[in-house]
mmCIF file of C-alpha atoms in Angstrom:
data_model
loop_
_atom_site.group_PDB
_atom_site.id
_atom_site.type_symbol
_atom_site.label_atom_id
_atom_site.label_comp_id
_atom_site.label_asym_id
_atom_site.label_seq_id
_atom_site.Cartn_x
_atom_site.Cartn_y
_atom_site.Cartn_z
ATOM 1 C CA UNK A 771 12.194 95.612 76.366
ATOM 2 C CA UNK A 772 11.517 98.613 74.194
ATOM 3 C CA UNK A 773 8.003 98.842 72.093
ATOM 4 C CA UNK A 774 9.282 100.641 69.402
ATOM 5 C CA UNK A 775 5.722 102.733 68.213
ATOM 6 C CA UNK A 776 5.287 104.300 64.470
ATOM 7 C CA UNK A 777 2.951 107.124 64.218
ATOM 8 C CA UNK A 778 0.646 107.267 61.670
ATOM 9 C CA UNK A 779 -1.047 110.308 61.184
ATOM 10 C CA UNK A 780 -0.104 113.688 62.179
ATOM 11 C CA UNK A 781 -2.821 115.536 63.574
ATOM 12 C CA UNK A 782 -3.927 117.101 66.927
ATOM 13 C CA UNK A 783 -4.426 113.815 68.452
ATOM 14 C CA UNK A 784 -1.457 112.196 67.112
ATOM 15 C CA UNK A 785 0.527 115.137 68.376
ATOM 16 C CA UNK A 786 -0.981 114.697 71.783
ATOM 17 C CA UNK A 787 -0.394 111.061 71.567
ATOM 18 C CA UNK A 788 3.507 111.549 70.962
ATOM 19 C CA UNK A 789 3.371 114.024 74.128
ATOM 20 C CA UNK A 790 1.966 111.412 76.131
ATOM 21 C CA UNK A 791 4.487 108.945 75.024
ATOM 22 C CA UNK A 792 7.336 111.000 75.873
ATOM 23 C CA UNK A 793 6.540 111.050 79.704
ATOM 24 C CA UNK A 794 6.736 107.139 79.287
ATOM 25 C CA UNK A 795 9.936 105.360 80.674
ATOM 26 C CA UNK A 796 12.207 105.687 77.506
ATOM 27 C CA UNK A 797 13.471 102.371 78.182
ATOM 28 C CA UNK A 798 10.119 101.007 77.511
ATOM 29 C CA UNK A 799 8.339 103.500 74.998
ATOM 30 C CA UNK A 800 10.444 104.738 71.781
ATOM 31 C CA UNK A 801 8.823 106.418 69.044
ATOM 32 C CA UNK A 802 10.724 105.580 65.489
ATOM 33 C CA UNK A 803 8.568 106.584 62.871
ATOM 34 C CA UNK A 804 6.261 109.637 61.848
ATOM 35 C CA UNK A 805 4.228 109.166 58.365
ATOM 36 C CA UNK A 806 1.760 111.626 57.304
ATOM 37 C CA UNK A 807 0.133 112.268 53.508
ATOM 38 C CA UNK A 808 2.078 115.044 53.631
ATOM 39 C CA UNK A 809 5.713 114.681 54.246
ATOM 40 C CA UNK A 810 6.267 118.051 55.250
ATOM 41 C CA UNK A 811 3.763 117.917 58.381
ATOM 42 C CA UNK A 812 5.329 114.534 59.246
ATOM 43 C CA UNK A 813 8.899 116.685 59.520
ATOM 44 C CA UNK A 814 7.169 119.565 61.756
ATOM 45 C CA UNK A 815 6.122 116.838 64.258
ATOM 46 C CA UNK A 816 9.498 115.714 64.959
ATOM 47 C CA UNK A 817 10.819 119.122 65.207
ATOM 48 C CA UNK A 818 8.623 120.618 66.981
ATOM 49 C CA UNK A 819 8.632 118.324 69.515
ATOM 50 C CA UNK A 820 11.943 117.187 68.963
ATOM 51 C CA UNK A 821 11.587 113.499 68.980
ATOM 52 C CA UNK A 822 15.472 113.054 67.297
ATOM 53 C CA UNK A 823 17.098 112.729 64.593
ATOM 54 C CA UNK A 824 17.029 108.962 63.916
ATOM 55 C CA UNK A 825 13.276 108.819 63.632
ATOM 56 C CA UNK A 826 12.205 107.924 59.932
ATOM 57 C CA UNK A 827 10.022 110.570 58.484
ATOM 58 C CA UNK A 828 7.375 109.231 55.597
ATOM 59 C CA UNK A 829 5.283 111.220 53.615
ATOM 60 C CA UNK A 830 2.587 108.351 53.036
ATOM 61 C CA UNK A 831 0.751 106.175 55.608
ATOM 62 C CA UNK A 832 1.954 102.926 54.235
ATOM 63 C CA UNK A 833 5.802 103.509 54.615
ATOM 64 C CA UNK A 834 5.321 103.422 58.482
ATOM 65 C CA UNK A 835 3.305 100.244 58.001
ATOM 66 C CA UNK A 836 6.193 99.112 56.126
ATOM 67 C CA UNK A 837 8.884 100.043 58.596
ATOM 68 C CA UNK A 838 10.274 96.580 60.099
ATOM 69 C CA UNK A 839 12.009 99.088 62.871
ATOM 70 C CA UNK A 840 8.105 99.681 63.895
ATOM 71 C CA UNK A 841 6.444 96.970 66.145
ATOM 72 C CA UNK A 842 3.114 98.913 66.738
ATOM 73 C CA UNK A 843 1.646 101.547 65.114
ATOM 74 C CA UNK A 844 -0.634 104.293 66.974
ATOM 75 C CA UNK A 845 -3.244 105.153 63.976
ATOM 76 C CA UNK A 846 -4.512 108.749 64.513
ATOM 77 C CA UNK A 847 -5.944 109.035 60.896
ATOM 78 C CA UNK A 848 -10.165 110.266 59.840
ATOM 79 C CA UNK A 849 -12.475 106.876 61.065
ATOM 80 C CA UNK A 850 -12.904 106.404 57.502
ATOM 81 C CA UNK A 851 -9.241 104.818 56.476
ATOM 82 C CA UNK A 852 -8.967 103.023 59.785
ATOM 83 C CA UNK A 853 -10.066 99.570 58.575
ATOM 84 C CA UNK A 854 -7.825 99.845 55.452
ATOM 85 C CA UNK A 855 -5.105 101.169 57.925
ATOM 86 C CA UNK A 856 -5.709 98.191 60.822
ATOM 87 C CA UNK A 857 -5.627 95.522 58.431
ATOM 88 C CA UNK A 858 -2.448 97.017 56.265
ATOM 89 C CA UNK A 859 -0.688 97.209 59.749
ATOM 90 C CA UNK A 860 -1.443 93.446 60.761
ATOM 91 C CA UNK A 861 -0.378 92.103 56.900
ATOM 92 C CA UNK A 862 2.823 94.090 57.950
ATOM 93 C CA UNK A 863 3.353 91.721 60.965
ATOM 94 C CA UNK A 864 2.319 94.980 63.365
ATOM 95 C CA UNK A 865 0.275 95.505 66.347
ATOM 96 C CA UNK A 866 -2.229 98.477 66.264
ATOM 97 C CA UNK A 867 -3.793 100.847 68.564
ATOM 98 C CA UNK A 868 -6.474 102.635 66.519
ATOM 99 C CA UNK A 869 -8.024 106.053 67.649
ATOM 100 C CA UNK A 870 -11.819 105.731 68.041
ATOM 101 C CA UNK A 871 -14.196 105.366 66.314
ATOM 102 C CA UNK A 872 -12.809 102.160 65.305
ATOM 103 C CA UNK A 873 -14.150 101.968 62.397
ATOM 104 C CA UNK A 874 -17.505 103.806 60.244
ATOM 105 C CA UNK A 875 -20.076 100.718 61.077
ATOM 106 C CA UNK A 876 -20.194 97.344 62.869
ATOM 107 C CA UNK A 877 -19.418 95.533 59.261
ATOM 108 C CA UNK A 878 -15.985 97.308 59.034
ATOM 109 C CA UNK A 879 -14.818 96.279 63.311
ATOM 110 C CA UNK A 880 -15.804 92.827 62.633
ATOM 111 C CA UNK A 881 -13.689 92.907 59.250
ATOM 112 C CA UNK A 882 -10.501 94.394 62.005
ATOM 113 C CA UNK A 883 -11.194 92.045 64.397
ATOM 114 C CA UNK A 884 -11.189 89.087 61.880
ATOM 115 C CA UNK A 885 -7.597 90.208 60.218
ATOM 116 C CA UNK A 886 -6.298 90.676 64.462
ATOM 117 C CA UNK A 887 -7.308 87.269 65.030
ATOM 118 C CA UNK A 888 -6.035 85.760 61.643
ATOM 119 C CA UNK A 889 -2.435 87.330 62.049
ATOM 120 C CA UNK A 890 -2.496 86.863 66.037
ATOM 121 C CA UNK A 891 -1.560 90.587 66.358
ATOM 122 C CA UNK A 892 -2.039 93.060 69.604
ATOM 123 C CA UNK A 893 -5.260 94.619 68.833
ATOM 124 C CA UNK A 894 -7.194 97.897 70.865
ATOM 125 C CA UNK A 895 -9.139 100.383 70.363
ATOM 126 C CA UNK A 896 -7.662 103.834 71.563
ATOM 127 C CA UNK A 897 -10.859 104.321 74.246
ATOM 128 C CA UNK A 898 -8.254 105.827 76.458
ATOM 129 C CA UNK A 899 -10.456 106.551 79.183
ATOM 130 C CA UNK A 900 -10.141 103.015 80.398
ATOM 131 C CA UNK A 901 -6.806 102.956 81.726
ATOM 132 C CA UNK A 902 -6.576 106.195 83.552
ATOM 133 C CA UNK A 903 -5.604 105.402 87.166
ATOM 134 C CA UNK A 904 -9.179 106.620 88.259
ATOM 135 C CA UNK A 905 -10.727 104.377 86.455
ATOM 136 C CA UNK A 906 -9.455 101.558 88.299
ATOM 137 C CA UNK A 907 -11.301 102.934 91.506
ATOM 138 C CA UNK A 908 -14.170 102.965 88.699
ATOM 139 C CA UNK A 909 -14.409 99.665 88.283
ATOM 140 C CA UNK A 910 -13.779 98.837 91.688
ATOM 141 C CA UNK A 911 -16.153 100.792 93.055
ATOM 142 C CA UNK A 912 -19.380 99.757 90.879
ATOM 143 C CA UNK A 913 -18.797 96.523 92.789
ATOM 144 C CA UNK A 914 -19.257 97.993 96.098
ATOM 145 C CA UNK A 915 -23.048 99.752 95.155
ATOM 146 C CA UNK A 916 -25.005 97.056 95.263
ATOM 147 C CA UNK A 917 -27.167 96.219 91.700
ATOM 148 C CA UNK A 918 -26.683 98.929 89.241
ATOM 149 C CA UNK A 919 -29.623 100.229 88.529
ATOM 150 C CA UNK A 920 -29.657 103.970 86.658
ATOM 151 C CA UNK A 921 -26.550 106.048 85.115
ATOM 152 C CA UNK A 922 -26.992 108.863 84.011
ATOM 153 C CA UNK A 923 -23.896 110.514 81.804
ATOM 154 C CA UNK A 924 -23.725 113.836 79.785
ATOM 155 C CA UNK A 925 -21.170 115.005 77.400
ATOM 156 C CA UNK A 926 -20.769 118.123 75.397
ATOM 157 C CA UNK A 927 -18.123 118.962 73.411
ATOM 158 C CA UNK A 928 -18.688 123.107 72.620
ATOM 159 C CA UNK A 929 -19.547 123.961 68.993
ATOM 160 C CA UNK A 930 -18.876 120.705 68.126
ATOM 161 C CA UNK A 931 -21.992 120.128 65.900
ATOM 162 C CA UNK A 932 -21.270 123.626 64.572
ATOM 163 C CA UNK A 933 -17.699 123.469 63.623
ATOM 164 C CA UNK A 934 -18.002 120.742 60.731
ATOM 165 C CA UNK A 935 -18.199 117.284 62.962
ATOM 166 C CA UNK A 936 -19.833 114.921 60.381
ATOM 167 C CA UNK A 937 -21.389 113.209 63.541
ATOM 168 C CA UNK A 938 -21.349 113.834 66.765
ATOM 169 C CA UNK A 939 -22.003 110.026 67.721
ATOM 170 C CA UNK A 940 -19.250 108.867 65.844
ATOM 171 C CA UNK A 941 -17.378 111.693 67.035
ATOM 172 C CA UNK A 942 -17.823 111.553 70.951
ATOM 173 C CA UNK A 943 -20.719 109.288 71.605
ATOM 174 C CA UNK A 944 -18.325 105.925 72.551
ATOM 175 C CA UNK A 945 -17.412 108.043 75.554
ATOM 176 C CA UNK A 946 -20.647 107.395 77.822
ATOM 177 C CA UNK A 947 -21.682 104.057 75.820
ATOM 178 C CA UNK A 948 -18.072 102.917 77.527
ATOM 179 C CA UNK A 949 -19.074 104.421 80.591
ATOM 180 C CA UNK A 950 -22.197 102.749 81.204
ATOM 181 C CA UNK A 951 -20.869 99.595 79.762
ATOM 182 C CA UNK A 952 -18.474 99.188 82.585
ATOM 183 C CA UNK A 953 -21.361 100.147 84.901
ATOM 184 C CA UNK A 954 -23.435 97.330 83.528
ATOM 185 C CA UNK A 955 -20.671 94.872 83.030
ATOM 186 C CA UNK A 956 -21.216 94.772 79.561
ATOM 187 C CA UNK A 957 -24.583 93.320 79.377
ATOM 188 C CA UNK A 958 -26.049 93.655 76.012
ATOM 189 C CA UNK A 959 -28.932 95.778 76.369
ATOM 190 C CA UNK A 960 -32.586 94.910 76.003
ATOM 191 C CA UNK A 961 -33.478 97.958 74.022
ATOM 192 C CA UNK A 962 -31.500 101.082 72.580
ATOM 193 C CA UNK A 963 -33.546 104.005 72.130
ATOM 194 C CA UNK A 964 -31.846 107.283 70.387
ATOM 195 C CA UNK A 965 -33.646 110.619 70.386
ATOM 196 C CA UNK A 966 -32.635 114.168 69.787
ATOM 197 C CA UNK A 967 -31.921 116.893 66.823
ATOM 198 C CA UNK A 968 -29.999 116.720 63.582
ATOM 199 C CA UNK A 969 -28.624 118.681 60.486
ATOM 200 C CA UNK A 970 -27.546 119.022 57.250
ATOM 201 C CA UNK A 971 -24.235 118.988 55.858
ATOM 202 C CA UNK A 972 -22.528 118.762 52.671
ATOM 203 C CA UNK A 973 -26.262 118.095 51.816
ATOM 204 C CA UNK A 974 -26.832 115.078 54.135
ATOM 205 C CA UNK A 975 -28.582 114.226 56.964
ATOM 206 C CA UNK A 976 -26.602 113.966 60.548
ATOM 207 C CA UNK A 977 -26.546 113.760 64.232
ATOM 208 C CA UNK A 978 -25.836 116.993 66.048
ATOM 209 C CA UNK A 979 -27.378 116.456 69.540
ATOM 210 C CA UNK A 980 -28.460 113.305 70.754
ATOM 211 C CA UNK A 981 -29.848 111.322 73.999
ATOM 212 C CA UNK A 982 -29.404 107.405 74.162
ATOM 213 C CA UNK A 983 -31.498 105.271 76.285
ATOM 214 C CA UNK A 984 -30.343 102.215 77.183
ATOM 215 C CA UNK A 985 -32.555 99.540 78.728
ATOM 216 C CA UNK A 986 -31.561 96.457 80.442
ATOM 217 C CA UNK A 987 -33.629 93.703 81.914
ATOM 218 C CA UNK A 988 -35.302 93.967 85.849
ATOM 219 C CA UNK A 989 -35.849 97.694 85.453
ATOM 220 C CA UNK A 990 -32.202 99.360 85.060
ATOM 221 C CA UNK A 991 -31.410 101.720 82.311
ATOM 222 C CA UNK A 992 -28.795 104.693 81.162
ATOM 223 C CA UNK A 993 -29.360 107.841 79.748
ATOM 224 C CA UNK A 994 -26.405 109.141 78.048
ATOM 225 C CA UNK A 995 -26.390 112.986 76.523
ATOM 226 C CA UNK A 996 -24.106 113.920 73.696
ATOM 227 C CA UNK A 997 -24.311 118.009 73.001
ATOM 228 C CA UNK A 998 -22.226 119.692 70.539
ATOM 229 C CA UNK A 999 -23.926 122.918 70.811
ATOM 230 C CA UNK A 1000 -21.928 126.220 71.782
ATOM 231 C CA UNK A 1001 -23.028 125.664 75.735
ATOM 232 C CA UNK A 1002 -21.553 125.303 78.702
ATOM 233 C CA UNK A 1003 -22.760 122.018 80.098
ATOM 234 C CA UNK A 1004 -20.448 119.693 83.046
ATOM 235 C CA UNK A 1005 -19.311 116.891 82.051
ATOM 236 C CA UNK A 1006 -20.410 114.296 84.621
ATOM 237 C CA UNK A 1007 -20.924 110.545 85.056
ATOM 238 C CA UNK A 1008 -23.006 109.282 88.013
ATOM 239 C CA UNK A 1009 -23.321 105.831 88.611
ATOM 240 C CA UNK A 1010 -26.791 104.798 90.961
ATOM 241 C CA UNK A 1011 -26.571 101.020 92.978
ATOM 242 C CA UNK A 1012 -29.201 99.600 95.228
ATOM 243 C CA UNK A 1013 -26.121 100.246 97.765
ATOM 244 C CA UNK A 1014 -24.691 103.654 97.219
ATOM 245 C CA UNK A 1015 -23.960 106.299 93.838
ATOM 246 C CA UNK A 1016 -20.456 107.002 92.678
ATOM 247 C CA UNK A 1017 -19.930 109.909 90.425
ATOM 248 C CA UNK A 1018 -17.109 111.544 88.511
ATOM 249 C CA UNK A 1019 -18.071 115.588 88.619
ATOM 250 C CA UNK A 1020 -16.696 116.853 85.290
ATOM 251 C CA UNK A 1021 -14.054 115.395 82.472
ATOM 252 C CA UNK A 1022 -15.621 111.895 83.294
ATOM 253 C CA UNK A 1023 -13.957 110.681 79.871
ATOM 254 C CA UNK A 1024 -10.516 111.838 81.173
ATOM 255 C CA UNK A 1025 -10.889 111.893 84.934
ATOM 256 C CA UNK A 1026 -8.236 112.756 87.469
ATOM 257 C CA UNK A 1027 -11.026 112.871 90.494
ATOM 258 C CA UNK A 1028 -14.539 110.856 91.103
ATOM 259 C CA UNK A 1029 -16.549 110.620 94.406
ATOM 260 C CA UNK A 1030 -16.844 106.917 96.020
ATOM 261 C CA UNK A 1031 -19.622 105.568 97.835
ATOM 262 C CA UNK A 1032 -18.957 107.035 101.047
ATOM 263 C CA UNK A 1033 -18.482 110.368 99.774
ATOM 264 C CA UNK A 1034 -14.355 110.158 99.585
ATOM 265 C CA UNK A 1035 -13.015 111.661 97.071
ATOM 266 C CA UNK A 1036 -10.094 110.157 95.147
ATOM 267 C CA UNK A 1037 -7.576 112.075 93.018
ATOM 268 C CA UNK A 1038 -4.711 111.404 90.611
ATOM 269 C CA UNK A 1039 -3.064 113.961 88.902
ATOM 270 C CA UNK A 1040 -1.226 113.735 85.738
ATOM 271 C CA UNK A 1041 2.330 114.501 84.829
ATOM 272 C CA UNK A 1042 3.645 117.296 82.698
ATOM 273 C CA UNK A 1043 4.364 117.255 79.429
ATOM 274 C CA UNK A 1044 6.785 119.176 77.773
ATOM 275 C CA UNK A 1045 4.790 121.397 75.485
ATOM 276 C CA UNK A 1046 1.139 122.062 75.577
ATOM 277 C CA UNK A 1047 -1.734 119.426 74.742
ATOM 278 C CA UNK A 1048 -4.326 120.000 72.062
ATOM 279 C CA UNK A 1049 -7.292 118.840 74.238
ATOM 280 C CA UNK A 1050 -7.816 118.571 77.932
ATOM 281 C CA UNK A 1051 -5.661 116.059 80.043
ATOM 282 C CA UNK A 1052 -4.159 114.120 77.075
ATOM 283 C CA UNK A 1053 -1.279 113.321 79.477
ATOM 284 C CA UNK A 1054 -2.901 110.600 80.252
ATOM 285 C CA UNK A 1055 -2.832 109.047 77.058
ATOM 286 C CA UNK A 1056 0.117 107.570 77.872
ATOM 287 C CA UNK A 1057 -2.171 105.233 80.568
ATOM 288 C CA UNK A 1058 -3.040 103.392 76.756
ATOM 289 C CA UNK A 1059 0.343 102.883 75.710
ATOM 290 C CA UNK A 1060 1.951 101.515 79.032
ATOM 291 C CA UNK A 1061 -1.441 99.083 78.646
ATOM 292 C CA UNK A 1062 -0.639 97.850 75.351
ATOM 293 C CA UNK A 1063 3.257 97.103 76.108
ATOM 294 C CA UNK A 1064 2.236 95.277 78.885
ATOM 295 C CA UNK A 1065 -0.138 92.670 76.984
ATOM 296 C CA UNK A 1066 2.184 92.603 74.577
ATOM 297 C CA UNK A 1067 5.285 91.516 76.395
ATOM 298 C CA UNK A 1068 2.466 89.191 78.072
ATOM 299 C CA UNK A 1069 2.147 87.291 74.448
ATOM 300 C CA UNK A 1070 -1.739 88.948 74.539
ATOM 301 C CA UNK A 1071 -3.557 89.964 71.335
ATOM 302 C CA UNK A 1072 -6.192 91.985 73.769
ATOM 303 C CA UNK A 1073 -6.628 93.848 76.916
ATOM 304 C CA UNK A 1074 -9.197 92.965 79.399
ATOM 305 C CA UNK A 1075 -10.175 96.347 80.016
ATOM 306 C CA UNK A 1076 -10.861 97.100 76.263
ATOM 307 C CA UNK A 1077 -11.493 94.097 74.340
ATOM 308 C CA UNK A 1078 -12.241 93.398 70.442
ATOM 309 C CA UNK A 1079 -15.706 92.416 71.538
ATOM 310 C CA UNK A 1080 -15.990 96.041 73.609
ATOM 311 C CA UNK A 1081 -15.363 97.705 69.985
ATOM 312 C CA UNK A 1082 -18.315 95.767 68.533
ATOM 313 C CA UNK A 1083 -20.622 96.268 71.251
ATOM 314 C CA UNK A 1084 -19.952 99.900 71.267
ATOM 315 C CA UNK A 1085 -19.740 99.786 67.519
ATOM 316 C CA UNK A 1086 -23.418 98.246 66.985
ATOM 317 C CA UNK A 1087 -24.895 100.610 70.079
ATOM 318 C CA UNK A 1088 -23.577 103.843 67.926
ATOM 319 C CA UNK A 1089 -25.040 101.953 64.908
ATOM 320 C CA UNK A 1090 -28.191 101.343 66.230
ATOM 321 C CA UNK A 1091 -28.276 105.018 67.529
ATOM 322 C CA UNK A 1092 -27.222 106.688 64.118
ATOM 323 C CA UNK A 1093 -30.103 104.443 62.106
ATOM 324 C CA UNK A 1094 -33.006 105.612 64.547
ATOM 325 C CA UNK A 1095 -31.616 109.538 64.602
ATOM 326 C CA UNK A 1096 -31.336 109.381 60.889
ATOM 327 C CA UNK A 1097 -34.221 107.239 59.639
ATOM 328 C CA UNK A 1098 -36.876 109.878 57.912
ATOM 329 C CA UNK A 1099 -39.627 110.191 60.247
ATOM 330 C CA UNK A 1100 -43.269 109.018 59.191
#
């Protein structure tokens, strides 16, 4: 059966998101609607990338909510309409995958996950790192190492912080959280410690580089690094056991390599898609979308690997992060 997908939102990620779709099986993945504020921007997406001429172009948001062709809609909108957006789409009788952050603060996920739950609709956060192929020898793997013990995860998105992010944990920081969340099997840490520099902008106080400690009972902990600074830093997870480390070297977030425990290395490579991505390997955002058709011809409102209660864990971690970094300092 086909999932018939309606795009709200038509920015880089959205157009990377269509990309990715269209090296899905065609038989199983059809995009059918494009809906932007703008009409006009909605109507370059299909062109440029050609996506036919039966697609319905909107120039509002709420038309592709509307659209009873559309059974889920991929939200690639600013964090702050996605609650409005989420629970729109589920009063429309749709299933969602939202781009991350889910939402701005813990308040506005539990809000989401209240209106999934009341209209039994498919439900997921867009933390597309989870379903690349390498992350299955991820999760496998952190089995095989004994107790976890330390991770240790840095990721720096160049000039980030300098190029008008309006927070650099809400912008990037769910990346290692996830990471070391699957490490830790989702144990709710002990203690959340968040260090590190900030700004101004627009004349308020933010987050512009940031270290997280996390710190779990019997003497484990993470460190997790989010830099936004014009640097070159690598992009590496490593993941410490009382039986052996695993590690992915660089692009942890969107891997297509990561070291095991006995040193092999194990690689997957991405396919092509038809015109260039906006950022680095967003082939694999179609690992997301095969996910979600496959809970959803299951009759699932979740997916194990990325579950409403992930979003609010990760949600009150970033929280909890943002309030220390931001808090004046006595």
């Amino acid at each position: 059966m086909q999932l018939k997908w309606g795009i709200v939102g038509t920015g880089r990620i959205s157009h990377d998101f269509c990309l990715a779709l269209l090296t899905c099986n065609a038989h199983e993945h059809k995009i059918v609607a494009v809906g932007s504020r703008d009409k006009s921007q909605a109507e370059k997406l299909v062109q440029e990338l050609k996506l036919g001429d039966d697609i319905s172009i909107y120039g509002s948001q709420d038309e592709v909510l509307q659209d009873t062709k559309v059974d889920i809609v991929y939200i690639g909108t600013i964090e702050q309409v996605h609650r409005d957006l989420c629970i729109k789409a589920f009063n429309h009788n749709k299933h969602v995958l939202c781009e991350k952050p889910l939402a701005m603060n813990t308040s506005e996920v539990q809000e989401i996950i209240e209106a999934a739950k009341k209209t039994n609709k498919f439900m997921m956060e867009a933390i597309w790192s989870r379903f690349f192929p390498i992350y299955n020898y991820f999760r496998d793997a952190v089995k095989q190492i004994g107790i976890v013990t330390f991770v240790e995860c840095t990721f720096c998105v160049r000039g980030l912080a300098t190029g008008g992010c309006w927070s650099l944990l809400m912008g990037i920081g769910c990346y290692p959280i996830q990471a070391a969340l699957i490490a830790f099997n989702h144990e709710e840490p002990e203690s959340i410690i968040a260090t590190g520099h900030t700004r101004e902008l627009n004349g308020e106080l933010t987050d512009r580089m940031i270290t997280i400690t996390l710190l779990f009972k019997n003497n484990r902990m993470a460190v997790l690094n989010c830099i936004g600074e014009d640097i070159e830093a690598i992009n590496s997870l490593k993941i410490h056991g009382t039986e052996g480390v695993i590690s992915m070297p660089t692009h942890f977030w969107c891997p297509t390599k990561m070291t095991l425990p006995n040193d092999h290395i194990v690689e997957h490579h991405l396919p092509q898609t038809i015109k260039p991505t906006n950022y680095t390997n967003s082939a694999g955002l179609r690992y997301e979308a095969i996910a979600c058709r496959d809970e959803i011809m299951n009759g699932k409102t979740e997916h194990p690997f990325m579950t409403l209660e992930h979003s609010l864990q990760i949600a009150r971690i970033i929280e909890e992060a943002r309030k220390q970094m931001l808090t004046p300092k006595q």
